[in-house]
Short mmCIF file of C-alpha atoms (C1' of nucleotides) in Angstrom, two decimals:
data_model
loop_
_atom_site.label_atom_id
_atom_site.label_comp_id
_atom_site.label_asym_id
_atom_site.label_seq_id
_atom_site.Cartn_x
_atom_site.Cartn_y
_atom_site.Cartn_z
CA MET H 252 112.01 74.94 154.47
CA LYS H 253 112.71 76.04 151.10
CA LYS H 254 112.59 73.24 148.55
CA GLU H 255 115.48 74.66 146.66
CA LEU H 256 118.02 74.15 149.36
CA VAL H 257 116.87 70.71 150.01
CA ASN H 258 117.23 69.86 146.32
CA THR H 259 120.64 71.50 146.10
CA LEU H 260 121.92 69.56 149.09
CA ARG H 261 120.49 66.31 147.76
CA ASP H 262 122.03 66.87 144.39
CA PHE H 263 125.30 67.58 146.10
CA ASN H 264 125.04 64.40 148.22
CA ARG H 265 124.48 62.33 145.10
CA PHE H 266 127.41 63.97 143.44
CA TYR H 267 129.69 63.61 146.43
CA THR H 268 128.70 59.97 146.93
CA THR H 269 130.18 59.23 143.51
CA VAL H 270 133.26 61.42 144.19
CA LEU H 271 133.96 59.57 147.44
CA GLY H 272 133.30 56.27 145.78
CA VAL H 273 135.91 56.91 143.15
CA VAL H 274 138.40 58.28 145.55
CA ASN H 275 137.93 55.40 148.03
CA ASN H 276 138.04 52.66 145.40
CA HIS H 277 141.41 53.90 144.32
CA ILE H 278 142.75 53.99 147.80
CA LEU H 279 141.49 50.50 148.33
CA GLU H 280 143.80 49.18 145.63
CA SER H 281 146.07 49.09 148.62
CA ASP H 282 145.22 46.02 150.61
CA TYR H 283 143.09 47.77 153.14
CA SER H 284 139.36 48.27 153.09
CA LEU H 285 137.92 51.80 153.57
CA THR H 286 136.81 50.94 157.10
CA GLU H 287 140.22 49.47 157.98
CA ALA H 288 141.88 52.57 156.60
CA ARG H 289 139.67 54.75 158.56
CA ILE H 290 140.30 52.85 161.72
CA ILE H 291 144.04 53.04 161.17
CA TYR H 292 143.67 56.80 160.53
CA GLU H 293 141.87 57.28 163.83
CA VAL H 294 144.35 55.24 165.81
CA ASN H 295 147.18 57.19 164.24
CA GLU H 296 145.50 60.51 165.00
CA GLN H 297 144.83 59.62 168.51
CA GLU H 298 146.95 56.99 170.09
CA GLY H 299 145.26 55.13 172.96
CA ILE H 300 141.79 55.63 171.52
CA THR H 301 139.36 52.77 172.30
CA ALA H 302 137.50 50.64 169.98
CA ARG H 303 134.36 52.12 171.34
CA ALA H 304 135.35 55.69 170.62
CA ILE H 305 136.15 54.85 166.96
CA LYS H 306 133.04 52.85 166.54
CA GLU H 307 131.04 55.83 167.67
CA LYS H 308 132.89 58.28 165.54
CA LEU H 309 132.71 56.22 162.48
CA GLN H 310 129.31 54.75 163.15
CA ILE H 311 130.53 51.11 162.86
CA ASP H 312 128.66 48.11 164.22
CA GLU H 313 130.20 47.03 167.45
CA GLY H 314 130.70 43.43 166.45
CA TYR H 315 132.24 44.36 163.25
CA MET H 316 134.55 46.87 164.93
CA SER H 317 135.69 44.10 167.27
CA ARG H 318 136.57 41.86 164.39
CA MET H 319 138.31 44.65 162.46
CA VAL H 320 140.56 45.41 165.46
CA ALA H 321 141.29 41.71 165.88
CA LYS H 322 142.24 41.49 162.27
CA LEU H 323 144.51 44.48 162.34
CA VAL H 324 146.10 43.18 165.53
CA LYS H 325 146.71 39.79 163.89
CA GLN H 326 148.21 41.53 160.83
CA GLY H 327 150.54 43.33 163.21
CA ALA H 328 149.31 46.85 162.40
CA VAL H 329 147.64 47.61 165.72
CA LYS H 330 148.37 46.75 169.31
CA LYS H 331 146.00 46.69 172.26
CA LYS H 332 146.86 47.60 175.79
CA GLN H 333 144.50 46.72 178.56
CA SER H 334 143.89 49.50 181.03
CA LYS H 335 144.95 48.65 184.61
CA GLU H 336 142.17 50.74 186.19
CA ASP H 337 139.38 49.18 184.06
CA LYS H 338 140.11 45.92 182.53
CA ARG H 339 137.29 46.17 180.08
CA ILE H 340 139.07 48.87 178.24
CA PHE H 341 141.86 48.52 175.63
CA ALA H 342 143.89 51.38 174.43
CA LEU H 343 144.72 51.02 170.76
CA ALA H 344 148.00 52.06 169.16
CA LEU H 345 149.77 51.51 165.90
CA THR H 346 152.87 49.34 165.76
CA ALA H 347 155.90 50.42 163.64
CA LYS H 348 154.29 48.39 160.84
CA GLY H 349 150.91 50.12 161.42
CA ARG H 350 152.62 53.49 161.13
CA GLN H 351 154.19 52.46 157.88
CA ILE H 352 150.75 51.29 156.65
CA ALA H 353 149.26 54.57 157.75
CA ALA H 354 151.87 56.41 155.79
CA ASP H 355 151.17 54.37 152.74
CA ILE H 356 147.48 54.95 153.01
CA ASN H 357 148.10 58.69 153.57
CA ARG H 358 150.21 58.91 150.43
CA GLN H 359 147.64 57.20 148.42
CA SER H 360 144.80 59.37 149.82
CA ASP H 361 146.93 62.43 149.04
CA GLU H 362 147.42 61.32 145.46
CA GLN H 363 143.67 60.69 145.01
CA VAL H 364 142.74 64.03 146.38
CA LYS H 365 145.37 65.69 144.18
CA ASN H 366 143.88 64.00 141.22
CA LEU H 367 140.53 65.39 142.26
CA VAL H 368 141.75 68.91 141.97
CA LYS H 369 144.41 68.59 139.25
CA HIS H 370 142.39 70.59 136.75
CA LEU H 371 142.21 73.66 139.00
CA ASP H 372 144.73 76.55 139.11
CA LEU H 373 146.13 77.86 142.29
CA LYS H 374 143.47 80.46 142.82
CA GLU H 375 140.71 77.98 142.35
CA ARG H 376 142.29 75.54 144.71
CA GLU H 377 142.53 78.16 147.46
CA GLN H 378 138.96 79.05 146.68
CA LEU H 379 137.88 75.43 147.05
CA ALA H 380 139.73 74.99 150.36
CA GLY H 381 137.84 78.04 151.70
CA LEU H 382 134.54 76.87 150.48
CA ILE H 383 134.70 73.33 151.95
CA MET H 384 135.95 74.65 155.29
CA GLN H 385 132.89 76.87 155.39
CA VAL H 386 130.57 73.96 154.43
CA LYS H 387 131.94 71.78 157.10
CA GLN H 388 131.68 74.58 159.66
CA LEU H 389 128.03 75.21 158.87
CA LEU H 390 127.07 71.52 158.97
CA GLU H 391 128.98 70.85 162.20
CA LYS H 392 127.46 73.87 163.93
CA GLY H 393 124.45 72.18 165.48
CA ASN H 394 125.39 68.57 164.99
CA ALA H 395 128.19 68.68 167.55
CA GLU H 396 130.58 66.47 165.69
CA LYS H 397 134.16 66.62 166.76
CA MET A 201 150.70 71.26 145.43
CA LYS A 202 150.13 72.88 148.74
CA LYS A 203 149.93 70.32 151.57
CA GLU A 204 147.25 72.45 153.25
CA LEU A 205 144.59 72.14 150.55
CA VAL A 206 145.12 68.34 150.30
CA ASN A 207 144.70 68.05 154.04
CA THR A 208 141.67 70.23 154.00
CA LEU A 209 140.05 68.17 151.36
CA ARG A 210 140.92 64.87 152.96
CA ASP A 211 139.52 66.21 156.24
CA PHE A 212 136.31 67.25 154.43
CA ASN A 213 136.14 63.76 152.77
CA ARG A 214 136.28 61.98 156.06
CA PHE A 215 133.76 64.28 157.57
CA TYR A 216 131.36 63.95 154.61
CA THR A 217 131.80 60.19 154.46
CA THR A 218 130.21 60.10 157.93
CA VAL A 219 127.54 62.64 157.05
CA LEU A 220 126.50 60.55 154.05
CA GLY A 221 126.67 57.37 156.02
CA VAL A 222 124.19 58.79 158.53
CA VAL A 223 121.92 60.25 155.91
CA ASN A 224 121.91 57.16 153.91
CA ASN A 225 121.40 54.79 156.72
CA HIS A 226 118.25 56.60 157.72
CA ILE A 227 116.86 56.51 154.14
CA LEU A 228 117.67 52.73 154.11
CA GLU A 229 115.21 52.17 156.84
CA SER A 230 112.98 52.16 154.02
CA ASP A 231 113.29 48.75 152.32
CA TYR A 232 115.59 49.88 149.64
CA SER A 233 119.43 49.73 149.62
CA LEU A 234 121.32 52.84 148.81
CA THR A 235 122.22 51.49 145.40
CA GLU A 236 118.66 50.49 144.65
CA ALA A 237 117.48 53.91 145.69
CA ARG A 238 120.03 55.56 143.45
CA ILE A 239 118.94 53.44 140.46
CA ILE A 240 115.34 54.17 141.05
CA TYR A 241 116.27 57.85 141.28
CA GLU A 242 118.12 57.69 137.89
CA VAL A 243 115.27 55.88 136.16
CA ASN A 244 112.87 58.41 137.56
CA GLU A 245 115.03 61.23 136.36
CA GLN A 246 115.49 59.89 132.94
CA GLU A 247 112.94 57.52 131.73
CA GLY A 248 114.29 55.17 129.14
CA ILE A 249 117.80 55.20 130.48
CA THR A 250 119.67 51.93 130.01
CA ALA A 251 121.33 49.87 132.67
CA ARG A 252 124.65 50.54 131.07
CA ALA A 253 124.22 54.30 131.42
CA ILE A 254 123.31 54.09 135.04
CA LYS A 255 126.10 51.65 135.76
CA GLU A 256 128.62 54.09 134.31
CA LYS A 257 127.15 57.08 136.08
CA LEU A 258 126.98 55.39 139.47
CA GLN A 259 130.16 53.28 139.01
CA ILE A 260 128.49 50.06 139.68
CA ASP A 261 129.75 46.60 138.63
CA GLU A 262 127.93 45.29 135.47
CA GLY A 263 126.95 42.00 136.89
CA TYR A 264 125.74 43.60 140.03
CA MET A 265 123.88 46.15 138.09
CA SER A 266 122.11 43.46 136.10
CA ARG A 267 120.97 41.75 139.21
CA MET A 268 119.78 44.92 140.77
CA VAL A 269 117.57 45.69 137.83
CA ALA A 270 116.35 42.15 137.71
CA LYS A 271 115.41 42.43 141.37
CA LEU A 272 113.56 45.78 140.84
CA VAL A 273 111.74 44.25 137.97
CA LYS A 274 110.74 41.31 139.96
CA GLN A 275 109.48 43.62 142.77
CA GLY A 276 107.48 45.43 140.24
CA ALA A 277 109.14 48.79 140.52
CA VAL A 278 110.87 48.90 137.22
CA LYS A 279 110.00 47.74 133.78
CA LYS A 280 112.27 46.93 130.81
CA LYS A 281 111.40 47.53 127.19
CA GLN A 282 113.59 46.02 124.52
CA SER A 283 114.55 48.33 121.78
CA LYS A 284 113.45 47.37 118.25
CA GLU A 285 116.41 48.71 116.42
CA ASP A 286 118.90 47.02 118.79
CA LYS A 287 117.63 44.06 120.70
CA ARG A 288 120.60 44.17 123.12
CA ILE A 289 119.36 47.40 124.65
CA PHE A 290 116.59 47.67 127.22
CA ALA A 291 115.04 51.05 128.07
CA LEU A 292 114.21 51.21 131.76
CA ALA A 293 111.17 52.94 133.21
CA LEU A 294 109.45 53.07 136.52
CA THR A 295 106.04 51.40 136.93
CA ALA A 296 103.26 53.23 138.91
CA LYS A 297 104.58 51.28 141.97
CA GLY A 298 108.06 52.35 141.20
CA ARG A 299 107.02 55.95 141.01
CA GLN A 300 105.39 55.54 144.40
CA ILE A 301 108.56 54.07 145.85
CA ALA A 302 110.56 56.92 144.28
CA ALA A 303 108.24 59.47 145.93
CA ASP A 304 108.70 57.68 149.31
CA ILE A 305 112.41 57.68 148.98
CA ASN A 306 112.38 61.26 147.92
CA ARG A 307 110.40 62.20 150.94
CA GLN A 308 112.72 60.38 153.24
CA SER A 309 115.71 61.87 151.55
CA ASP A 310 114.23 65.32 151.97
CA GLU A 311 113.65 64.68 155.65
CA GLN A 312 117.17 63.59 156.25
CA VAL A 313 118.59 66.56 154.41
CA LYS A 314 116.29 68.89 156.40
CA ASN A 315 117.58 67.25 159.55
CA LEU A 316 121.08 68.08 158.44
CA VAL A 317 120.48 71.75 158.27
CA LYS A 318 117.74 72.12 160.91
CA HIS A 319 120.03 74.07 163.25
CA LEU A 320 120.78 76.71 160.59
CA ASP A 321 118.78 79.94 160.22
CA LEU A 322 117.57 81.10 156.73
CA LYS A 323 120.62 83.16 156.03
CA GLU A 324 122.99 80.30 156.83
CA ARG A 325 120.97 77.93 154.69
CA GLU A 326 121.17 80.18 151.70
CA GLN A 327 124.83 80.55 152.34
CA LEU A 328 125.28 76.78 152.53
CA ALA A 329 123.41 76.32 149.25
CA GLY A 330 125.65 78.76 147.56
CA LEU A 331 128.79 77.20 148.93
CA ILE A 332 128.03 73.67 147.84
CA MET A 333 127.00 74.75 144.48
CA GLN A 334 130.39 76.31 144.01
CA VAL A 335 132.11 73.30 145.32
CA LYS A 336 130.39 71.12 142.90
CA GLN A 337 131.09 73.43 140.10
CA LEU A 338 134.73 73.50 140.84
CA LEU A 339 135.15 69.81 141.21
CA GLU A 340 133.17 69.07 138.07
CA LYS A 341 135.15 71.64 136.02
CA GLY A 342 137.71 69.24 134.68
CA ASN A 343 136.32 66.01 135.48
CA ALA A 344 133.57 66.31 132.92
CA GLU A 345 130.80 64.74 134.99
CA LYS A 346 127.32 65.30 133.86
"C1'" DT X 187 124.94 41.86 197.49
"C1'" DA X 188 122.00 41.79 193.58
"C1'" DT X 189 121.18 44.48 189.47
"C1'" DA X 190 122.46 47.21 185.86
"C1'" DA X 191 125.71 49.12 182.81
"C1'" DT X 192 129.85 49.14 180.11
"C1'" DA X 193 133.51 47.27 176.81
"C1'" DC X 194 134.30 44.03 174.09
"C1'" DT X 195 133.67 39.18 171.77
"C1'" DT X 196 131.61 35.50 169.14
"C1'" DG X 197 128.23 32.81 166.25
"C1'" DC X 198 125.18 33.22 162.68
"C1'" DT X 199 123.21 35.28 158.93
"C1'" DT X 200 122.36 38.67 155.24
"C1'" DT X 201 123.82 42.02 152.14
"C1'" DT X 202 126.80 43.74 149.05
"C1'" DG X 203 130.00 43.52 145.67
"C1'" DT X 204 133.50 41.28 142.32
"C1'" DC X 205 135.21 38.45 138.64
"C1'" DA X 206 135.06 35.69 134.85
"C1'" DA X 207 132.65 33.24 131.60
"C1'" DG X 208 128.52 33.03 128.79
"C1'" DT X 209 124.54 34.45 125.52
"C1'" DA X 210 122.50 37.27 122.16
"C1'" DT X 211 122.85 40.72 119.01
"C1'" DT X 212 125.02 44.25 116.17
"C1'" DA X 213 129.07 46.34 113.88
"C1'" DT X 214 133.46 45.80 111.42
"C1'" DT X 215 137.00 43.59 108.88
"C1'" DT X 216 138.71 40.84 105.31
"C1'" DA G 213 129.22 36.90 102.76
"C1'" DA G 214 131.81 34.80 106.49
"C1'" DA G 215 134.65 35.51 110.20
"C1'" DT G 216 135.95 38.68 113.92
"C1'" DA G 217 135.20 42.01 117.19
"C1'" DA G 218 132.47 44.81 119.93
"C1'" DT G 219 128.44 45.78 122.67
"C1'" DA G 220 124.64 45.05 126.17
"C1'" DC G 221 123.36 42.29 129.26
"C1'" DT G 222 123.20 37.71 132.21
"C1'" DT G 223 124.72 34.09 135.25
"C1'" DG G 224 127.58 31.22 138.47
"C1'" DA G 225 130.65 31.13 141.91
"C1'" DC G 226 132.65 33.36 145.29
"C1'" DA G 227 134.35 36.74 148.78
"C1'" DA G 228 134.16 40.84 151.38
"C1'" DA G 229 131.52 43.79 154.29
"C1'" DA G 230 128.14 44.48 157.59
"C1'" DG G 231 124.33 43.60 160.86
"C1'" DC G 232 122.04 41.28 164.82
"C1'" DA G 233 121.67 38.98 168.92
"C1'" DA G 234 123.49 36.47 172.64
"C1'" DG G 235 127.45 35.98 175.45
"C1'" DT G 236 131.69 37.02 178.67
"C1'" DA G 237 134.15 39.81 181.73
"C1'" DT G 238 134.43 43.67 184.48
"C1'" DT G 239 132.95 47.74 186.98
"C1'" DA G 240 129.32 50.86 188.72
"C1'" DT G 241 124.99 51.53 191.05
"C1'" DA G 242 120.76 50.65 193.74
#
DNA sequence: TATAATACTTGCTTTTGTCAAGTATTATTT
DNA sequence: AAATAATACTTGACAAAAGCAAGTATTATA
C-alpha cells in the first residue's frame, strides 16, 4: 500500500482527534459526559434499543454500559422496560425529561458544529458536506457499519 | 445555517468518533496510552518542542501534561534539557529508546490505518486521500491550526 | 436435564483527567 | 532597584471514566 495514503490518513486522524476533542469538550459543559450523551442520542434515535446494541455500536464496556444506563435511569432520563418474551432483555426509551435533555444536547452539538464551519461561505459548506459524505461512504464500504 | 450541513457534520462526527476509538484502541494494545503516543509523536516530529507547546496543540491539561512528561522521562523514552537562556523552559527530545517506541507506535498506527482502507481498491484509496485533504483544508481555513 | 449461551449486574481496580495551589524564573511596572 | 506580574512547569488532592472478572437470572441447545 502506498505510504502516502497511510500518512495522509494518519495526519487526518490526528487532526480530527483534536477537532472532536474540542467539539466534545464544549458539549460536555452541559452536565452529561460524552458517553452519556451518545447513549441518550442512540436511545432517542431508536426507541426500544437494548443496552447490548448500544454497547456494540459505541464500543463501550459491558459493565460500564450497565452502570451508565443505571445512572440515566436514576436521573430520570431513561426508562427500562423488560421484555415479556425474554426477561433478560430491557428495551430502553427516553422519558419526557430525557427527551428534553436530548434536545439540549442536540442544540449544543449544533452550536459546536456551526462554530466549526463558521468561517466558511455557503459554497464551501456545501462542498464540505459533500466531501464528508463521500469519506464516510468509502470508509463504511467494507466495514459494514450501520 | 442550513440544518442539513449541521446534521451531516454531526453524523460524520459520531461516525468518526467510533472509527478513531477502534483505531486508537488497537494501537493502545501497545503499552502506551493515546495521549502518551501523541506526545511521543509530537516530540519525534519536532525535537526540542516544549511541554507547553504540546499541551496547547493537543489541548491537554497542564498538570496532566507535566505528569505525562515525567512518566515518559522515568521510562527513559524522553529527555528534558533545560534552556540556558530561560531556566523555566525545557526542550524535549526522544532518547534512542524513545525513537524505538515511536517507530513501534508508527508501525502499529500504519497497520490500523491500512486495515481501515483494506477493502478499497487503488482508485478509491486515492480518491479518499484527496477527499480528506480537502476536508482538513476547509476546516483549518479559519481555525488557524498549524 | 445438564450445558452453554445470552443479557445484564456488581465489586474491585486502574487509568485518565481536572483543579487549585505552589515553586522557580523571567519580564514589567513603578 | 524593589515590587508586581507573567510564564513554565510541578505537585497534591480528588473525581470521572473505563476496564476486568466474577456473578445472577433467564433462555436456548445438546
